CSV table of N, CA and C in Angstrom, one decimal:
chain,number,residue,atom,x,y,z
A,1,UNK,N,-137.8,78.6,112.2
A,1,UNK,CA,-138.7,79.6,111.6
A,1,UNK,C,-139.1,79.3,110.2
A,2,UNK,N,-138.3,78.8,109.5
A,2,UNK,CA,-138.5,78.6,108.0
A,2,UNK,C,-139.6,77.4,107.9
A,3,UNK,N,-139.4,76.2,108.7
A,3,UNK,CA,-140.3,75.1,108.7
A,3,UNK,C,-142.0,76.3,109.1
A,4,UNK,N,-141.9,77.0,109.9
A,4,UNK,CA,-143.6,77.7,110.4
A,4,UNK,C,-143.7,77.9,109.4
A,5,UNK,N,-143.0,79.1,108.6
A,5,UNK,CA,-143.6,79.4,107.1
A,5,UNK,C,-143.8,78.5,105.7
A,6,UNK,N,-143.4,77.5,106.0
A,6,UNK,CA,-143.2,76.5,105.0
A,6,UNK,C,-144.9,75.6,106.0
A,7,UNK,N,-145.0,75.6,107.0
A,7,UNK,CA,-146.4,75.1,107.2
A,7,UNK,C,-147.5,75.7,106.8
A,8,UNK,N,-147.3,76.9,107.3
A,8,UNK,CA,-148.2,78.2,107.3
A,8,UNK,C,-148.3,78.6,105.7
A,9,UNK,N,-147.5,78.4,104.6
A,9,UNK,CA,-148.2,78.1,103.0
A,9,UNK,C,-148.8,77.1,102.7
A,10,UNK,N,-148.4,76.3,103.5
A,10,UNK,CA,-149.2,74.5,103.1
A,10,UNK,C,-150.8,74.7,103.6
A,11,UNK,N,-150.7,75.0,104.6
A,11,UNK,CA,-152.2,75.4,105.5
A,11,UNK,C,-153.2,76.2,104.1
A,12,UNK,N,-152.5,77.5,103.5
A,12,UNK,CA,-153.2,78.5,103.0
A,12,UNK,C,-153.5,77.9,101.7
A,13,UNK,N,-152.6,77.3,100.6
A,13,UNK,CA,-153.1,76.3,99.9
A,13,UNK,C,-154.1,75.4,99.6
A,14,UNK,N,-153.7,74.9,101.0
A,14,UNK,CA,-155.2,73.7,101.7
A,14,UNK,C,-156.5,74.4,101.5
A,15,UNK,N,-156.3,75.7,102.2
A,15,UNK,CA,-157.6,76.3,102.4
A,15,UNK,C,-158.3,77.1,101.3
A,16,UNK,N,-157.1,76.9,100.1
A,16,UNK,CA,-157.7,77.4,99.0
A,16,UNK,C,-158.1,76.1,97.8
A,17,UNK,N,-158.2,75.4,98.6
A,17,UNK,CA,-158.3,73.9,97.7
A,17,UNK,C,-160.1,73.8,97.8
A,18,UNK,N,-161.0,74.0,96.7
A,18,UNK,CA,-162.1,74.0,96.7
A,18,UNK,C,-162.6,73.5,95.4
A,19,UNK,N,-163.4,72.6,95.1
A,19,UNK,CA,-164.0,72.2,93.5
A,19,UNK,C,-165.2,73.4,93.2
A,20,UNK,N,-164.8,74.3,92.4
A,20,UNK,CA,-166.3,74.6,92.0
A,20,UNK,C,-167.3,73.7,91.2
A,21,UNK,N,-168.5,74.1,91.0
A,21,UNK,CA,-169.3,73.4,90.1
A,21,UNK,C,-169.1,73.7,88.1
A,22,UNK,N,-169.3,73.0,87.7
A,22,UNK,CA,-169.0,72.8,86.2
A,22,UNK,C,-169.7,74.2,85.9
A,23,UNK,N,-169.9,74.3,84.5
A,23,UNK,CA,-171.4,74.6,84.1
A,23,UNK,C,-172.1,73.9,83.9
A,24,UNK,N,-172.1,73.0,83.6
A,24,UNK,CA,-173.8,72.0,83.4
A,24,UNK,C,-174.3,71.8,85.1
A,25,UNK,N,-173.2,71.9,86.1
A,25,UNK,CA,-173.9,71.7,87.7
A,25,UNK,C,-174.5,73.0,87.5
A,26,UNK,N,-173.9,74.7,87.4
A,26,UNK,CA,-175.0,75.8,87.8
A,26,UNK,C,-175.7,76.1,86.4
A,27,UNK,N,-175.9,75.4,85.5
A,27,UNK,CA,-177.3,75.9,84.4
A,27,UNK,C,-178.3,74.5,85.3
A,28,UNK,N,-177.9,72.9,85.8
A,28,UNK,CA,-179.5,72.3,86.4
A,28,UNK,C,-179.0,72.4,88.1
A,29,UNK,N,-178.7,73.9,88.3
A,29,UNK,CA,-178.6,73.8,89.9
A,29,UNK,C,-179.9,73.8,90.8
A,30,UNK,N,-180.7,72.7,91.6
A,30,UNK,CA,-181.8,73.4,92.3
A,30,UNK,C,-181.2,73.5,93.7
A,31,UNK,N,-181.6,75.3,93.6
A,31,UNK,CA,-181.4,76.5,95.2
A,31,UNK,C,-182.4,75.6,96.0
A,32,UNK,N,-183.5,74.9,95.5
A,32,UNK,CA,-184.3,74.7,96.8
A,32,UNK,C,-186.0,76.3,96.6
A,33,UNK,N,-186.6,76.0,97.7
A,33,UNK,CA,-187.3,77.5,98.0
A,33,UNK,C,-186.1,78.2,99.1
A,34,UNK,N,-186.3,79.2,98.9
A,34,UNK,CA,-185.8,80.3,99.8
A,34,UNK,C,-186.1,80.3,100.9
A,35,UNK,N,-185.3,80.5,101.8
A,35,UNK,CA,-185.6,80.2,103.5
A,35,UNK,C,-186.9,81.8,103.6
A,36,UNK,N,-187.2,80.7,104.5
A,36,UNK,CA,-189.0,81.3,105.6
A,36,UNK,C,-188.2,82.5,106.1
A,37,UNK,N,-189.3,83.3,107.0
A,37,UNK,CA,-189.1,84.2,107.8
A,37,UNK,C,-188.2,83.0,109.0
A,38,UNK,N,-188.8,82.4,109.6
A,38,UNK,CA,-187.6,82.0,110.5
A,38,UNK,C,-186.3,81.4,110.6
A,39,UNK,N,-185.5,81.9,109.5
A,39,UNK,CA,-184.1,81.5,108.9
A,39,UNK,C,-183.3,82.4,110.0
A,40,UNK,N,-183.9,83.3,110.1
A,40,UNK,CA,-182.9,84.0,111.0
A,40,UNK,C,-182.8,83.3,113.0
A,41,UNK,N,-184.2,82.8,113.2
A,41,UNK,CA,-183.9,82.4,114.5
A,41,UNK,C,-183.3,81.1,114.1
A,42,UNK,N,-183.1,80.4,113.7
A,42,UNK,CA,-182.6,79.0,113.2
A,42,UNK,C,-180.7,79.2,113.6
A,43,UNK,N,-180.6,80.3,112.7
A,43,UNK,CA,-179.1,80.7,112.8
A,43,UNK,C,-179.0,81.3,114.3
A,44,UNK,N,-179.3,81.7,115.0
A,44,UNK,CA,-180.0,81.9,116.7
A,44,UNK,C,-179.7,80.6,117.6
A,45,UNK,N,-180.1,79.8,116.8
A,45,UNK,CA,-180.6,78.9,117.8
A,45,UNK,C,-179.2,77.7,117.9
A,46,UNK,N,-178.5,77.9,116.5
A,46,UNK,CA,-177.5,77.3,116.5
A,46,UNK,C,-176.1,77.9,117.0
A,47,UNK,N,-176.4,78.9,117.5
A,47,UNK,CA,-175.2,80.0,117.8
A,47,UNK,C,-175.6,80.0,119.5
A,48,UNK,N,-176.8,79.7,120.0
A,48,UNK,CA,-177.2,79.6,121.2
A,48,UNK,C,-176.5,78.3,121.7
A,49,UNK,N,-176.1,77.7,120.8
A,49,UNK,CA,-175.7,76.0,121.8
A,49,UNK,C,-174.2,76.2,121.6
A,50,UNK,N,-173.3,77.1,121.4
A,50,UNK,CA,-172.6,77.8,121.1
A,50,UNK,C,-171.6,78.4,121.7
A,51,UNK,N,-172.3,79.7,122.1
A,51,UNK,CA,-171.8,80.7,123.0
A,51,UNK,C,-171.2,80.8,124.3
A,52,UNK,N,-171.0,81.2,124.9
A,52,UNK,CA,-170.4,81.1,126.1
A,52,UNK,C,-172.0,81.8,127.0
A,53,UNK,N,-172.1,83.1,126.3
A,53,UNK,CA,-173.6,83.9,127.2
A,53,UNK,C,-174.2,83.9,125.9
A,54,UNK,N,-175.1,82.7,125.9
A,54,UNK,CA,-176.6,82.7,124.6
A,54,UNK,C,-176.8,83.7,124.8
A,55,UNK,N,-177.6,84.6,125.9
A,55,UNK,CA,-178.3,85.3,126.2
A,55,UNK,C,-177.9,87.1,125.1
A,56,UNK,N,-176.7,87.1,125.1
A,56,UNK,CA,-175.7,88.1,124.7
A,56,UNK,C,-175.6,88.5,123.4
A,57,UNK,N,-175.6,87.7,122.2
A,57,UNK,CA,-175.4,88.3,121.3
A,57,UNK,C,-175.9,89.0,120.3
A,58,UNK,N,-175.7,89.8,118.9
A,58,UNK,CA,-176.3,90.6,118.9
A,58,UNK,C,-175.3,90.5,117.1
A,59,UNK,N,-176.8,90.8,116.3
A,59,UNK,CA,-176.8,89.9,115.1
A,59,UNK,C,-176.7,90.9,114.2
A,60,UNK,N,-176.3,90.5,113.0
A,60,UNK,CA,-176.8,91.2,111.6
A,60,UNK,C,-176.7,90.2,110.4
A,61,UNK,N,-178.0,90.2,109.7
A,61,UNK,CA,-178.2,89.2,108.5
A,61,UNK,C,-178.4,89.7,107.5
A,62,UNK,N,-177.9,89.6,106.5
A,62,UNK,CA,-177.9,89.7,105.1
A,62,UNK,C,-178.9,89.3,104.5
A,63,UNK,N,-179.4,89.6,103.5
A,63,UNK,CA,-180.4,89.1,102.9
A,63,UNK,C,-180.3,87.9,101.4
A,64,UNK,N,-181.0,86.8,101.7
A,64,UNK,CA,-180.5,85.4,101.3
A,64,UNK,C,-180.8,85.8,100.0
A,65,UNK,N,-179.2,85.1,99.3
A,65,UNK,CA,-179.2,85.0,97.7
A,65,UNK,C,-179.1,83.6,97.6
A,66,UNK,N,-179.3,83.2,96.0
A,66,UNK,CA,-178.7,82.1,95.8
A,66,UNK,C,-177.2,81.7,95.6
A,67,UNK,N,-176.9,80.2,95.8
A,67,UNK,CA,-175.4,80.2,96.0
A,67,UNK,C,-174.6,79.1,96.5
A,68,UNK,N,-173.7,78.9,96.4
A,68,UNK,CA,-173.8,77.1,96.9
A,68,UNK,C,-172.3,77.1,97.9
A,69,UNK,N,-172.1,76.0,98.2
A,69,UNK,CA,-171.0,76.1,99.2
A,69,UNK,C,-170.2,74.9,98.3
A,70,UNK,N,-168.5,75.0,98.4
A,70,UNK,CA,-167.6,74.0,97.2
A,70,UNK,C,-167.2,72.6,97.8
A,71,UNK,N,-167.0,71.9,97.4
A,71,UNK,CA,-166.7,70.9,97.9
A,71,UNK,C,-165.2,70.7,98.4
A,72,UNK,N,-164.6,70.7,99.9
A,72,UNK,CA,-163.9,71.0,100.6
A,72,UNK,C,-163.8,70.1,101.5
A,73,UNK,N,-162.8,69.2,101.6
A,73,UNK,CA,-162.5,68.6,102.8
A,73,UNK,C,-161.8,69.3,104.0
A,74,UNK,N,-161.2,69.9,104.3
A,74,UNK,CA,-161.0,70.5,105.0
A,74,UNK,C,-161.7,71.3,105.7
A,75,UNK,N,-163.3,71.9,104.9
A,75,UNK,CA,-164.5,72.4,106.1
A,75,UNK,C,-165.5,71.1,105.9
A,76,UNK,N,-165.0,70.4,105.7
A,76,UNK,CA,-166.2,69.0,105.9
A,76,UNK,C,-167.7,69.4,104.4
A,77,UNK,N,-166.8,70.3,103.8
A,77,UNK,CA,-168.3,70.9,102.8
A,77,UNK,C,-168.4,69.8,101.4
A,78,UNK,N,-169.5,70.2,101.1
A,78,UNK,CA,-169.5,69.3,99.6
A,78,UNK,C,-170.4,70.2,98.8
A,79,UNK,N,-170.5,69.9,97.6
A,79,UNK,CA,-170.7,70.6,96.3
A,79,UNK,C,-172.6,70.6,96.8
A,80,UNK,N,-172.8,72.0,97.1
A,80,UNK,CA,-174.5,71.9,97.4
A,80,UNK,C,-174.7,73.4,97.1
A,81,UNK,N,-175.9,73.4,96.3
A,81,UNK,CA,-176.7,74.6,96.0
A,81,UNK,C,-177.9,74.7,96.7
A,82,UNK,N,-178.0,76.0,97.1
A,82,UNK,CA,-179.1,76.6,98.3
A,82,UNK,C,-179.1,78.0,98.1
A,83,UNK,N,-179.6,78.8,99.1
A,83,UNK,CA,-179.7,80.4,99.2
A,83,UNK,C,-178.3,80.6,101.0
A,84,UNK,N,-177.8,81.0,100.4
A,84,UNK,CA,-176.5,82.0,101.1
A,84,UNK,C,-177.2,82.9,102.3
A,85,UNK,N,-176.8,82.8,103.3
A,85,UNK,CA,-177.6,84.4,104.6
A,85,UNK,C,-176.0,84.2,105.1
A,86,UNK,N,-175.8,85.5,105.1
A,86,UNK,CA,-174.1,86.0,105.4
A,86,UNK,C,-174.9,87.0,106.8
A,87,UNK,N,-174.2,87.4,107.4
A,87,UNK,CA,-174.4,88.4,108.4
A,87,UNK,C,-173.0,88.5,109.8
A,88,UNK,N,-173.1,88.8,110.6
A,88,UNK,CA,-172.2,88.7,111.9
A,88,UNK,C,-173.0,88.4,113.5
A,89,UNK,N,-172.2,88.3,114.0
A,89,UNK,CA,-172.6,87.9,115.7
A,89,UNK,C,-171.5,88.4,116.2
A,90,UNK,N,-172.0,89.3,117.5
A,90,UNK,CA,-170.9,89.6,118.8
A,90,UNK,C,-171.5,89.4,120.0
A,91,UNK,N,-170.7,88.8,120.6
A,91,UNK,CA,-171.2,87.5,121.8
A,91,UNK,C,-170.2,88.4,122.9
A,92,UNK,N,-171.0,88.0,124.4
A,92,UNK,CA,-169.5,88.0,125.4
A,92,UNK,C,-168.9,86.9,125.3
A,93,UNK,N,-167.9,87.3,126.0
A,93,UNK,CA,-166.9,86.5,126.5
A,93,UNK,C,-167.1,86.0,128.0
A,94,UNK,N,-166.1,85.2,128.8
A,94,UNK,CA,-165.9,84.5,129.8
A,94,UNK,C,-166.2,85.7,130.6
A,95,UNK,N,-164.8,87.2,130.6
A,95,UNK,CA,-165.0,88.1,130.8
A,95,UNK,C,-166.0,89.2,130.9
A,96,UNK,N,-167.0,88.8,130.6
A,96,UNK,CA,-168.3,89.7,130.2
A,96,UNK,C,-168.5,90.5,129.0
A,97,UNK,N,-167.0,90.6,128.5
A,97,UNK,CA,-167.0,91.9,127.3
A,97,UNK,C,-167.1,91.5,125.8
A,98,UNK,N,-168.0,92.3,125.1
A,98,UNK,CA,-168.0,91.7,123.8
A,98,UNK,C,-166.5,91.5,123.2
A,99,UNK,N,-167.1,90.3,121.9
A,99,UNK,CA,-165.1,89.8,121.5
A,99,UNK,C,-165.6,90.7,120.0
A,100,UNK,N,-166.1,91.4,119.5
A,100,UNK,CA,-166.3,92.1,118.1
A,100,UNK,C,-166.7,90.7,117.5
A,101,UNK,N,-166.9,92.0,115.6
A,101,UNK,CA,-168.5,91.1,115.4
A,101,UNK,C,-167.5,90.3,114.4
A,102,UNK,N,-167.7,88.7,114.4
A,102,UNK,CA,-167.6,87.8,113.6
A,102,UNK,C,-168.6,87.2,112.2
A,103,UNK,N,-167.9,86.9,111.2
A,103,UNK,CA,-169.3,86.8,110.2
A,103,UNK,C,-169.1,85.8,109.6
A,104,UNK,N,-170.7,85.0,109.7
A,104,UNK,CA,-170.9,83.7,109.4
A,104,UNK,C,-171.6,83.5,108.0
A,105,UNK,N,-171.3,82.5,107.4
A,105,UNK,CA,-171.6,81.9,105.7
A,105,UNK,C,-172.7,80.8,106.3
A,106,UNK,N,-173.7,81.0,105.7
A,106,UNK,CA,-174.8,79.8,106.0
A,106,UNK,C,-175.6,79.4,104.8
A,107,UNK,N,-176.0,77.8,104.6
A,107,UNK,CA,-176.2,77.4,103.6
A,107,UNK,C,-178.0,77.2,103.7
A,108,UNK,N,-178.9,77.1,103.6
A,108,UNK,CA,-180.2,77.0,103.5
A,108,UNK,C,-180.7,76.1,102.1
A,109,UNK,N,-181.3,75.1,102.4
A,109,UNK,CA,-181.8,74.5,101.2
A,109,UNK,C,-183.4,74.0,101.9
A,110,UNK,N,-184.3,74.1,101.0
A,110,UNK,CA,-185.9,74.4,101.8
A,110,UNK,C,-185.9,74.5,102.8
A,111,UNK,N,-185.6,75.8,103.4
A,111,UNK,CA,-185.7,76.1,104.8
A,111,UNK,C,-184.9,75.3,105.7
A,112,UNK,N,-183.9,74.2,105.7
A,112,UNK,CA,-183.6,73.6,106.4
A,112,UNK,C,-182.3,74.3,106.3
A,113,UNK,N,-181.3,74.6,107.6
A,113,UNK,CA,-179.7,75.2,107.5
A,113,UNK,C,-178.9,73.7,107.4
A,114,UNK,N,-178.6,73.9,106.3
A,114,UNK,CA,-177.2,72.3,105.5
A,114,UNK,C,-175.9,72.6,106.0
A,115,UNK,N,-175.3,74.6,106.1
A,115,UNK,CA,-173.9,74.5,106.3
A,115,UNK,C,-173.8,75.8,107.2
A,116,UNK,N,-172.7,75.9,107.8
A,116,UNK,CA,-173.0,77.2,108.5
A,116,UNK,C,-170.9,77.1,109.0
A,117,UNK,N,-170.2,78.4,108.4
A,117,UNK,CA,-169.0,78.7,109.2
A,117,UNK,C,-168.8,79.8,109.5
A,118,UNK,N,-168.1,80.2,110.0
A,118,UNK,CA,-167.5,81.7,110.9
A,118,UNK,C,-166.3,82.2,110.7
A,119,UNK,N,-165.5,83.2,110.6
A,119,UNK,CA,-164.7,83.5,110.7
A,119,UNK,C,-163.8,84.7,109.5
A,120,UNK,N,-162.6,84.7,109.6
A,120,UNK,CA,-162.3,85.2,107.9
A,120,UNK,C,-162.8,84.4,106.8
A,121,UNK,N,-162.7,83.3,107.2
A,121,UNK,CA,-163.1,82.5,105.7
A,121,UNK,C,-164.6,82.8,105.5
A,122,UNK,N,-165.7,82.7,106.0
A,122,UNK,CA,-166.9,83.2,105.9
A,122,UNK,C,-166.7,84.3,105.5
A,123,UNK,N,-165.8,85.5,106.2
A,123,UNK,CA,-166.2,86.5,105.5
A,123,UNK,C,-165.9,86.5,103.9
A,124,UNK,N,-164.7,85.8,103.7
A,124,UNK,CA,-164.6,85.6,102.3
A,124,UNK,C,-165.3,85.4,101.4
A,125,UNK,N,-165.8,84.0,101.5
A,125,UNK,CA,-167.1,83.4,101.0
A,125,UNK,C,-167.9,84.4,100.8
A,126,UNK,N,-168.5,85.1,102.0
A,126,UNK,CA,-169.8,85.7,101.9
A,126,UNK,C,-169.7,87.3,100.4
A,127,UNK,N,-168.0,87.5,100.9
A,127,UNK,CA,-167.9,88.7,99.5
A,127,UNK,C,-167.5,88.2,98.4
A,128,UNK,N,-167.3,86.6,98.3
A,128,UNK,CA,-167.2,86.0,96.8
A,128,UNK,C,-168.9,85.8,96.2
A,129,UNK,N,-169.8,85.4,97.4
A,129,UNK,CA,-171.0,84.9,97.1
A,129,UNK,C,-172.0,86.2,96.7
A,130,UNK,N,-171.7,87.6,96.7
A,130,UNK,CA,-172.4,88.4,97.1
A,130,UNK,C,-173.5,88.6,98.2
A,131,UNK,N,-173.0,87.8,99.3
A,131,UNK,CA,-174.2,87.6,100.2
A,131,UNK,C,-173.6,88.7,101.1
């Protein structure tokens, strides 16, 4: 028992291990332009190859601020400034039945989507980022 808990702080640590940017990175940070109107099917289309039933889910997006994602080995991320679109997805299951809504952190830099995760940790992100 003691070794799970002694993992299970090492894990939470890890997952708190992020570089922010200096201040001289956010006074010459370039966000890029702001994602297009089709930022939202993009985040669609990546959630479509995805799902179990593409057909099924059912969305809510935030509206994109500026904001960058930290440099993280553990989500594969690196120090990149863009506009943030936070929102949720609830998808069926194998079962048929919705699994509740999950909320994803997504990075956009000229319209192109650079980062995209899910889960608590997104939602985190998304209420540190104000997105």
């Amino acid at each position: 028992m003691s070794r799970l808990l002694i993992l299970m702080a090492a894990c939470l640590m890890l997952l708190s291990c992020g570089t922010p940017p200096t201040a001289e990175q956010l006074r010459n940070a370039d966000h890029g332009a702001p994602p297009g109107p089709g930022h939202q099917q993009v985040i669609k289309d990546w959630y479509a190859e995805r799902l179990i039933d593409p057909t099924s889910p059912l969305y809510t997006f935030g509206t994109p601020v500026r904001g960058y994602t930290q440099e993280n080995p553990i989500y594969g991320s690196k120090l990149e400034f863009g506009w943030i679109v936070c929102g949720t997805v609830n998808a069926k299951n194998r079962m048929g039945g919705y699994t509740g809504r999950e909320t994803f952190f997504t990075l956009f830099k000229n319209d192109e989507l650079r980062f995209i995760y899910t889960g608590s940790t997104a939602a985190d992100a998304c209420a540190r980022a104000g997105a």
